[in-house]
Structures are given as C-alpha cells and as structure tokens.
C-alpha cells in the first residue's frame, strides 16, 4: 500500500486548475481503486491526462484492444471481489466494450466502466466518434449515467460503485462528455457525495417466515437436492453452504459458474449439472422432491427442457435478485436475500433431520456407476486428459480461466475446484476471447497465485494481442491452448445435429503459436503427444514467467455426457462409453 | 389478460427509454403507456396497460420494473378500486347538415366538439377506455379522418372497498 501514501498527485501539484477529469480520478482513488484498465482516445484524453497525473495512485494497464481491457477487468473483479474498472474513449472505444459489458451483466460481475463522450454541444449531431452509448448500454448495464453537470460527478461515481457492488453485482457505466472532463472546477466547489438512490434498496436479510418454511420442507423431504450457484461466491458463503449441506446430508449439484462454492471432492458433491453435467446431478435434479437453489438463475443450459426440470419437486430459491425468483422455474418457497444471510438464518432454525438414506444410497450408486468418462488414446492427446494433467500439476490450487466451448466444459468436468474464487469463466454470455484477458486480470488481482488460462485455438485468436501485457507487467500467466484446429463445440454440434456439415468450423491454417508467443517475448511450447506434455509440465509450471502451450489434441473428440437441445435432464446421451 | 400497472419514477434523463427498452427486450406486450409529472417534484408517474399471458409473466413485469434504479414504486392496480381515464381526439368527416345528428350521438358520452371546419368535426372525449371505444365505434360510420389517444392514466380511489363490502378510508 505504498501507493496510497503517494496518492492524489492532484492537479494542484501541476499548478493547473482542477478539471472534471481530475475530480473523476480523485473519486476513483476515494473508492479504493488500485487497478485500472484503459485505452485512450480523443474524447477521453482529458481523463487520460488526469490519469497521468495520478499514475502513482494505482496500477494502470494498457490492453491492446478495449475488449481485452474489459475481459481483464472482469477476471480481476471475479477473483478480487472488487469492482473491475475500465476507461475507454467514445464511439468505437465504447462499442468495443459492449461484449464485455454484456458478459459482466449476465454473470453478475461488479464493474465500473467510464467512457469518453463527445462534447455536449455536438451530442446528437453524429459527431466524429459519437455513439449513443447510453442507448447502446442501457439493456446491458445494471445502471448507466451520462454526466451533464460536473458538480454531479462525485455523487455519480459514489452511486456507481455502490450499485455495481451491492445487491446482485453488475456493470455500471459512466459516460463523460469531453467538455465535462475538461471543465475547470471552481475553487470553492465542495463535492456532494451523498447517495441519492431511493429506488434502490436491495433486500439482503431473508424473510424469516420463508426460511422457516424451507426448514420445515427440509425436515419432510425424502429426496432433497442443493443446487449451488455463483451467488454463493459473491456472498462469500462457502463455509455456510458446506456446514448446511453437511448438517442435513444434502447432496449438492453445482451450476457451471458455481463451481468451487462447494468442495468438488466432497462425498456429498454430485458434480456440475446441466447440458454437460454429470448423470448423478442431472438425475437427482430430475427425481428430487425438494430443490434448494442458492444463487443460480436457472439458466436454460442448466435446466434443459423446463417440463423435465425437477418436475416433482417443491422448489425453494434463494436469490438476492427478486426478479430471478419465478422467472424460469415456478418457485414454491421464494427467499429474497443474500446467500450468506439466508444460510445463517437456516442454520439457526431447529430443523428435523430428513429421512433420506435411500436417496443418498441411490445418489452414491449413480456417482459410482455413471462417472464422467473418456477414452484415452495411446499417445495422442485429448482435451479431457490435458485438463486432468493440468489439475495434477497444479494440485488443484490454480486460478483457472476459460473461454467458451469444449475446453470450457472439459475444465468444468475434470479440473476439480475445491475452493471458491478459483474459477473464472464466461457462463451466461459464452464469450470467446474471454479466457486469456480474464487470466491477466486474475493474475493482477492475485500476483502470488498460479493462473492458468485454458483456451481453445478459436477463442485465443480473438484476444491474443494481449500477450503484450504479460511481459509489460511481468505476469506469469500459463496459457494452455487446447488446440484441435477447429471451433470444437461448433464442430460437435454440426456433427451431431447438422449431419456433419462442418461449415466454417475447421481451421485449415493456423499461426505458429510458439513463434507467436516468442514474438511477444513469451515462452512458447508445442506438445503433440502425451509423453511430450508430461515432460513439459515442469517446464510450464516451474518456470517463473509466462508460457504459451500449444497442446495439439484430436479434432474428433466430443464433450459427453450431453443433454441435446430441447430435451430434458432425464434424456442424457453419452452417459456411458 | 389486461393489467393496469403504475410506476413512480424519478425524472432522471433517459428513464422512459430505460423502461420501454426493458419492456421491449423482455417481450412484454404493452398496449399503452402514459407519463406525466406528479405532486412531488422530480417524480413522474407512468401508467402501463399490459397484455400478459399469466400471473407468472405479470409478476416478471413488475419485478423487472422494480429492478430499475430510477423506479421507486410499482403497483398492479387492476383489481383495486381505481379511477382510470383516457382522452381521445377524433376528427370525423362532417358537414353542417350532420352536425346536429353528431351532437346528439356524443352528448350522452359527455364528449365535446372542439373544432369545426367545412367538412370535419373534432371531438374530445374523456373516460374509461371502453367508453372511448364505444364512442369511436359510433362515429366510425361517418368516416374517421384522424384519431389520437393518450393511453390510460389511473390511480387508486381514496377509499377501497372492504372485503365485507363497506368502505374504509385509505387515509384513515
């Protein structure tokens, strides 16, 4: 925290009058920002000038594309629990952030995004680099602001951080017209930083009548299941959920994003549920008579066909966002509140032990008889095997980020997450190009931990220009490209559902990833066989700097088991070899 | 089913856009929206008439509206004792011979003629949507040249009927 000693190299030290941009930067420092991802441009120049003056106050990261900045900020937010901060310019700067904003919105990541905007005098005239950023981002932000009066700025920043980080976290955008950033603040101006949000009062304490109702339902359940979502991670409620599950011997299924909220190696854990979930989890969700969803939004990739989702269950749903309750699945016991507060309240109730020994036996048998499987070829590599080896080499302790696709599902299946906040993936939006920059953000948040980006050859080629940051900031991120020379999941769907018509999903030409890494002064390794990979593992993980591994895997390998689109949890295919 | 929902919102820039965009992207079917200032400075009230399939969809509309930062309060007032009004301006084909006949039609509706020209009449009517609808249908045969409706605006009555049928003051 040396930085804070030196902080606020304010405008006065430069003998210049204070501007709106200086006020913005001071407000960021007040909010405890320590890392900022930015990309400059004309309309944001006053802000970048103010950032120059404040360069000792916090770490500033220049990505090579705005999309890289925002995915890095997302990774930072997911791992640190602090909001990710991004500054970009107007027009293309802002629109290049759109994917990341939407990604953060659907995965509930706290973010504060600041965009430059053309001066107020030319807003609405199709000025150079003008885009209606408010219009574009209204549907994909938790809230957004356009600053119209420089005096509102301190309040707006305070509100933005409050909204982004409380209730259901999400991205908040502040659009800064250039004249506001450049406006000189009158010397006598005293900022008003009172929160003024009468319409925003998130319910964190659960209704005790509802928790009591759930407590009674648990006592009467014969086939209870606990579904753990990412809401548990945001609420830092992993200890409580473990205690709760153990106290009543509740079998646990996890959503994709909830992995790590409950220990993946625990006897009560059944694995991930949903499209590529385990047979034990999906069968339990189909057969259960009580489903307790904590902090998951019943995504369609989890539920499959809704009529086959927990058809005979009493459904309890604990969520901080009331609009999630009953949105997709009819809920019998709605509990609006913070997962930690709700679990503490539930633990305080005197609950009768459920009599569900038969159920536990059935679940245990399903786990034993229908485990995840893959056919291991002799020397050639497949994605599942690669992930297992990465898991062994890192002893399951690494922070792992992924893109979307086959490698993501294999990581969810075979990298057993036992601790919270180690898993960073684009769940709701399924964003290619997310994994690598997210790893950069994660490594900045946790410099002492091993950060592994498991990416596909498709997704990596969307944001690989951010390799620049690795050497620039000395980040030892390990990038494992699960390279099947194809868009694996697209190829899989084309194989299964489009009669093997592989339209635009096979890459006939690829860069030499080793040379590419080396051109960015990053160590590059190509491995083609199992022996080569095993030999390379110490080289990858004992090496102090960043590494890019081009792991050549079989193109034809598919992700199993699977619930085909439009079918139910009870209709899994590929459960057995 | 048609429902009447009111929302009290802050007069912040873009609030109407925020709400209509929300309703559009979640595929809620809006029949009408009316917006205006309220007795409190900085606050506006919106009245929506929505056509929703079921109560689950209705619950989503109100929850999603409530989730907006600038929305202070959302109420479904359909089943309450309410006052609800809409204003319509109807320009119809007419001439001097027809004027008395039309006057006779609109009088029971307490509508009024607000503009007269050689070949047209403009009529203003205020009331519940079904009354407005009924008058429009009666006037249609004459030939409607132009029609403008405000959409419904409404609030709950000062007194709500008790379950036993008697009235109880909401203020009491």
XYZ file of C-alpha atoms in Angstrom, chain A residues 105 132 134-135 138-146 148 155 159 163 168 196-200 321-329, chain B residues 8 10 12-15 17-22 24-26 43 56-57 59-60 62-73:
64
model
C -24.084 -8.179 -16.739
C -25.359 6.884 -28.242
C -26.474 5.373 -23.123
C -28.844 3.856 -25.654
C -28.979 0.578 -21.241
C -30.022 -3.043 -21.834
C -26.633 -4.464 -20.771
C -25.810 -2.457 -17.657
C -27.249 -2.566 -14.183
C -27.393 1.206 -14.464
C -25.755 3.934 -16.512
C -25.117 7.646 -16.206
C -24.236 10.450 -18.560
C -24.430 16.535 -17.502
C -22.127 11.650 -6.354
C -23.563 5.749 -6.660
C -24.815 -0.034 -7.382
C -26.812 -8.522 -7.412
C -29.321 9.552 -3.561
C -30.965 6.288 -4.524
C -34.472 5.996 -3.086
C -35.422 3.402 -5.707
C -32.510 1.082 -4.944
C -32.379 -10.505 -7.114
C -36.145 -10.865 -6.634
C -36.690 -10.813 -10.402
C -34.792 -14.122 -10.706
C -37.250 -15.908 -8.468
C -40.001 -17.499 -10.527
C -38.529 -16.150 -13.794
C -37.850 -19.518 -15.395
C -38.950 -22.102 -12.833
C -43.487 6.039 -9.800
C -37.508 9.697 -10.847
C -33.712 11.307 -14.483
C -32.561 11.553 -18.053
C -33.384 8.503 -20.102
C -35.795 6.958 -17.628
C -36.132 4.966 -22.660
C -34.810 2.695 -19.927
C -38.263 1.388 -19.140
C -39.578 0.974 -22.664
C -36.359 -0.736 -23.690
C -36.705 -3.103 -20.736
C -39.332 -4.459 -25.304
C -36.341 -6.715 -24.745
C -38.247 -8.934 -22.331
C -41.133 12.378 -9.656
C -46.121 -15.540 -13.709
C -45.463 -13.222 -16.649
C -45.006 -10.917 -11.768
C -41.954 -10.669 -14.033
C -43.483 -5.775 -12.035
C -40.251 -7.290 -10.743
C -38.242 -6.177 -13.743
C -39.686 -2.675 -13.491
C -38.894 -2.583 -9.784
C -35.316 -3.592 -10.507
C -34.654 -0.351 -12.357
C -32.669 2.038 -10.207
C -34.863 5.049 -11.021
C -38.126 3.254 -10.306
C -39.408 3.998 -6.825
C -42.629 2.002 -6.691
